[in-house]
């Protein structure tokens, strides 16, 4: 490899750490070389000027011979696995101008001898596990431009003259260390500074830096410093920021700033995008000049002592996405102008003294995902406009206010919402309409005046983990569906007026997971509840008589039976809930899976795909419930990527229309080969493919079931595309990936080809296989990236297959005819002829028959619109969801 020392422009393209052109003598090994040891024979290249070994897997320590490369000016060894410290002899290479070693687990301290590098302009050793203080000789390197040592364990303080000793600094980055002392005032003299990043250290003293000469600065991050200070700050530094016209990011979160935010805050750069001043002790009012910072996307002022009104000028911050004013003492109304913030996704206003109505203009914040207004003094009704925001998917918290009226029926539009808190907010009426918020996992309704029974509509909230309806006026029996919700982790029914028997299974089997206190008419349940026994009902009476007989005949037998019964029951009750709580965190071993699937026996094989086989099994640790174990064929090309894609996709998502993953296994099998598997909940009703095409399924799906399934799949896609933190493209939607649970509810599974837009993963999984023939859109065939539009195409084909009962690969589709065309040609008058006969039930009246036909036409239209060849012309999945819901509403009301 010493022969490789000629320069090669093509090898270095794409690597940009060194800005200047490369001199003649250099060695470049970017990215893809695996060494066992640092090469020692490089020492022959005594004329080497640039040595680039970054981004490999080099291990071991830097060899002594390296110091013989006396002409080296640039040494790039970052992102390897080098250990053994940064050796002092490197200081002998006095020609060094750029030293880039970040991302190696070196350890040790920074050698004093590096102070010999008089020509050094770039020093970058972030994340190198370095200890001790920065030697003073380093601060003598007056030509330094980049000085970056973040994410180490460096201690000690910075010399007060740093800014005068290193006047050319452009990039000073020492975040995540243990530095102490004051932040030197002389930094005010680093007039070329662009980035000042000192977050998460233990600097003390006042923040006195004068930023007025730092014209080029664009990032100032000093957050999490200056603790234990008690003196008031004059906040003068804010005035000095006026001239920093390139400032983008100002982060002074948790800096113990005490004082009034000066009006001059409004004179900061229009480029300023991030302003974090939360967790300080800023008091007085929030100056209305804040509205001049028109570039802001994030404004965090939470946890201060601001009082007075929230200035209405906040409505001018048109780019704002994140606004947090929570935990202050703001009073007066919530300005209606917040409704002007059309890009707002998160709004925190909780724990203030805000009064008046919740402004209905919040309904204009069409991107709002999370809204927190709890612990204020808000009055009036819940405005229906905020309930009509389809974007509201994460959390809506209005609790601890003094609202009035009932829950508006518009709550039904919040189909994607996962958390709702309306506790202690003085609401009344029934809770029936909440049953439509089918994605809820957390629901807090305690301390209101809700009345009536727990409606059966709530049974659709099967993903609920927490349900607190305590302290209301609810009555009636405890409905049976509560005991069947497997994900329920906490249930509080206390202080209502419930009656009848408390169940003993499901969540009711573990007294620490539920509370029924203060309901005088309840009976039965776990013995530990101490409730009275329930009065015998008819059938129980018979059993009682039988028991009496038994007593007469064989009293001893009875005693034995009773004992056995009690023992068994106790055992059963105490186990499942414990395991279900730890369920999500457990990982299983190869041996457990071996046992669960009876040695991966063929009898348990329920499916086989290119990258994997799926087995049915029973996992001890999963409460003896059946699971589906997907074992990756690691030999097959792309299987590793597929596993990573799937794990990554699952880490980010959770929705009731998506197949729930229970655990994963990454281990070795008995022969020592790599073994990877994913464990899902088992879907007893098989896949949509089975129902449509397998002769084993004699009964068929009816029309309502089919449209319900399609609606749920569309909701799942909408969730993946639009409601997750990262957009997820499924990539392989088809009937065999749509699984049906006990209640015939659809769950979308198999994320083996999923692609997370905006992550590294997308490059990985975009190569190779894309989708399945028939379902993959035409553009994948010509090598285009997987996109959401591609999923919509697959959905369109899926819809047409579900409705017509014909696979896209059916023999009849030859010579230019396709499933899409077949359906398209039937529109609008002949739709009934292409619909799967099994789906249609003859309607009693002509009017109804007409309505059904209209629904069929509308459904086929969706399928056709989704599966057009041109990606941008395909229907939007949000619209598909709404349309299918509308069709379902019509069909259900026939
Ligand atoms: C570095 O230079 C010093 C003298 O300047 C010398 O004593 C030492 O041996 C050198 N170290 C190496 C490893 O070459
Ligand atoms: C820094 O440089 C000055 C003069 O160039 C010298 O006197 C001083 O000893 C040096 N300090 C350190 C710590 O190397
Ligand atoms: C900044 O530089 C000037 C001129 O070199 C000097 O007089 C002044 O003391 C320096 N300021 C600080 C805070 O070091
Ligand atoms: C800001 O810049 C102007 C020139 O653009 C200069 O006159 C003024 O002194 C600077 N302000 C501060 C506080 O340094
Ligand atoms: C600061 O902003 C205010 C308006 O908020 C403006 O009147 C004033 O002229 C500005 N001052 C400077 C120095 O830009
Ligand atoms: C903000 O909204 C208010 C009404 O809430 C409106 O009068 C005002 O013109 C809007 N301002 C901007 C800048 O859009
Ligand atoms: C709540 O508001 C009502 C008027 O709607 C008022 O009578 C009542 O005193 C308020 N309660 C509290 C605790 O502020
Ligand atoms: C259930 O709710 C009641 C009333 O809101 C409360 O006092 C109790 O602490 C809650 N139980 C648990 C276990 O949190």
CSV table of C-alpha atoms in Angstrom, one decimal, residues 408-553:
chain,number,residue,atom,x,y,z
A,408,UNK,CA,-68.0,18.7,21.4
A,409,UNK,CA,-69.0,16.0,19.0
A,410,UNK,CA,-66.3,17.2,16.7
A,411,UNK,CA,-63.9,15.3,18.9
A,412,UNK,CA,-64.6,12.5,16.4
A,413,UNK,CA,-62.3,14.1,13.9
A,414,UNK,CA,-59.3,13.4,16.1
A,415,UNK,CA,-58.8,9.9,14.7
A,416,UNK,CA,-55.1,10.0,15.0
A,417,UNK,CA,-54.7,11.6,18.4
A,418,UNK,CA,-52.8,9.4,20.8
A,419,UNK,CA,-53.1,11.3,24.1
A,420,UNK,CA,-56.1,13.3,25.4
A,421,UNK,CA,-56.2,15.0,28.9
A,422,UNK,CA,-59.3,16.8,30.0
A,423,UNK,CA,-59.0,16.2,33.7
A,424,UNK,CA,-60.3,18.7,36.3
A,425,UNK,CA,-61.6,21.1,33.7
A,426,UNK,CA,-65.3,21.3,34.8
A,427,UNK,CA,-66.7,19.5,31.7
A,428,UNK,CA,-70.0,17.7,31.8
A,429,UNK,CA,-72.2,15.5,29.6
A,430,UNK,CA,-71.4,12.0,28.4
A,431,UNK,CA,-68.1,10.6,27.1
A,432,UNK,CA,-69.7,8.7,24.2
A,433,UNK,CA,-68.1,10.7,21.3
A,434,UNK,CA,-64.6,9.9,22.5
A,435,UNK,CA,-65.1,6.4,21.2
A,436,UNK,CA,-64.3,7.8,17.8
A,437,UNK,CA,-60.7,8.7,18.7
A,438,UNK,CA,-59.5,5.3,17.8
A,439,UNK,CA,-55.8,5.9,18.1
A,440,UNK,CA,-55.8,7.0,21.8
A,441,UNK,CA,-53.3,5.4,24.0
A,442,UNK,CA,-53.7,7.7,27.0
A,443,UNK,CA,-57.1,9.2,28.1
A,444,UNK,CA,-57.4,11.3,31.2
A,445,UNK,CA,-60.9,12.5,32.1
A,446,UNK,CA,-60.9,12.5,35.9
A,447,UNK,CA,-62.4,15.3,38.1
A,448,UNK,CA,-65.2,16.4,35.8
A,449,UNK,CA,-68.9,16.1,35.9
A,450,UNK,CA,-69.3,13.4,33.2
A,451,UNK,CA,-72.4,11.3,33.7
A,452,UNK,CA,-74.1,8.3,32.1
A,453,UNK,CA,-72.5,4.9,31.5
A,454,UNK,CA,-69.2,3.9,30.1
A,455,UNK,CA,-70.6,3.7,26.5
A,456,UNK,CA,-70.0,0.7,24.3
A,457,UNK,CA,-68.5,3.1,21.7
A,458,UNK,CA,-65.4,3.2,24.0
A,459,UNK,CA,-64.8,-0.4,23.1
A,460,UNK,CA,-63.1,0.7,19.9
A,461,UNK,CA,-60.3,2.3,21.9
A,462,UNK,CA,-58.4,-1.0,22.0
A,463,UNK,CA,-54.9,0.6,22.0
A,464,UNK,CA,-55.5,2.4,25.4
A,465,UNK,CA,-52.8,2.1,27.9
A,466,UNK,CA,-54.0,4.5,30.5
A,467,UNK,CA,-57.7,5.3,31.2
A,468,UNK,CA,-58.5,7.5,34.1
A,469,UNK,CA,-62.2,8.5,34.5
A,470,UNK,CA,-62.1,8.8,38.2
A,471,UNK,CA,-64.1,11.4,40.1
A,472,UNK,CA,-67.0,11.8,37.8
A,473,UNK,CA,-70.7,10.9,38.0
A,474,UNK,CA,-70.5,7.9,35.7
A,475,UNK,CA,-72.7,5.0,36.5
A,476,UNK,CA,-73.8,1.6,35.3
A,477,UNK,CA,-71.9,-1.6,35.1
A,478,UNK,CA,-68.2,-2.0,34.3
A,479,UNK,CA,-68.3,-3.0,30.7
A,480,UNK,CA,-66.7,-6.3,29.7
A,481,UNK,CA,-64.5,-4.9,27.0
A,482,UNK,CA,-62.2,-3.3,29.6
A,483,UNK,CA,-60.9,-6.7,30.7
A,484,UNK,CA,-60.1,-7.6,27.1
A,485,UNK,CA,-57.8,-4.6,26.3
A,486,UNK,CA,-54.4,-6.2,26.4
A,487,UNK,CA,-52.5,-3.0,26.3
A,488,UNK,CA,-54.2,-1.4,29.3
A,489,UNK,CA,-51.6,-0.7,31.9
A,490,UNK,CA,-53.7,1.5,34.3
A,491,UNK,CA,-57.3,2.0,34.8
A,492,UNK,CA,-58.9,4.3,37.4
A,493,UNK,CA,-62.6,4.1,37.9
A,494,UNK,CA,-62.6,5.6,41.4
A,495,UNK,CA,-65.2,7.9,42.9
A,496,UNK,CA,-68.0,7.3,40.5
A,497,UNK,CA,-71.3,5.6,40.9
A,498,UNK,CA,-70.6,2.2,39.2
A,499,UNK,CA,-72.5,-0.9,40.2
A,500,UNK,CA,-72.4,-4.6,39.7
A,501,UNK,CA,-69.5,-7.0,39.6
A,502,UNK,CA,-65.8,-6.1,39.3
A,503,UNK,CA,-64.2,-8.5,36.8
A,504,UNK,CA,-61.1,-10.5,37.8
A,505,UNK,CA,-59.3,-10.9,34.5
A,506,UNK,CA,-57.3,-8.7,32.3
A,507,UNK,CA,-56.3,-5.4,34.0
A,508,UNK,CA,-58.6,-6.4,36.9
A,509,UNK,CA,-56.4,-9.3,37.8
A,510,UNK,CA,-53.7,-7.1,39.4
A,511,UNK,CA,-54.8,-4.8,42.1
A,512,UNK,CA,-51.9,-2.4,41.5
A,513,UNK,CA,-53.1,-1.7,37.9
A,514,UNK,CA,-56.6,-0.4,38.6
A,515,UNK,CA,-58.6,1.4,41.2
A,516,UNK,CA,-62.3,1.2,41.9
A,517,UNK,CA,-62.3,3.0,45.3
A,518,UNK,CA,-65.4,5.1,46.2
A,519,UNK,CA,-68.0,3.2,44.2
A,520,UNK,CA,-70.4,2.0,46.8
A,521,UNK,CA,-72.4,-0.3,44.6
A,522,UNK,CA,-69.6,-2.5,43.3
A,523,UNK,CA,-69.2,-6.0,44.4
A,524,UNK,CA,-66.9,-9.0,43.8
A,525,UNK,CA,-63.5,-8.6,42.1
A,526,UNK,CA,-60.2,-9.5,43.7
A,527,UNK,CA,-60.4,-10.4,47.3
A,528,UNK,CA,-57.9,-7.7,48.2
A,529,UNK,CA,-60.4,-5.1,47.1
A,530,UNK,CA,-62.5,-6.0,50.2
A,531,UNK,CA,-65.7,-5.5,48.3
A,532,UNK,CA,-68.9,-7.4,49.3
A,533,UNK,CA,-69.7,-10.6,47.4
A,534,UNK,CA,-72.1,-10.2,44.5
A,535,UNK,CA,-75.7,-11.4,44.9
A,536,UNK,CA,-76.2,-14.6,43.0
A,537,UNK,CA,-77.8,-14.3,39.6
A,538,UNK,CA,-80.0,-17.0,38.0
A,539,UNK,CA,-77.4,-19.4,36.6
A,540,UNK,CA,-75.2,-19.0,39.6
A,541,UNK,CA,-78.1,-20.0,41.8
A,542,UNK,CA,-78.2,-23.4,40.1
A,543,UNK,CA,-74.6,-23.8,40.7
A,544,UNK,CA,-75.2,-23.0,44.3
A,545,UNK,CA,-77.9,-25.7,44.6
A,546,UNK,CA,-75.4,-28.1,43.0
A,547,UNK,CA,-72.9,-27.1,45.6
A,548,UNK,CA,-75.3,-27.7,48.4
A,549,UNK,CA,-75.8,-31.2,47.1
A,550,UNK,CA,-72.1,-31.7,46.9
A,551,UNK,CA,-71.8,-30.5,50.5
A,552,UNK,CA,-74.4,-33.1,51.5
A,553,UNK,CA,-72.7,-35.8,49.6
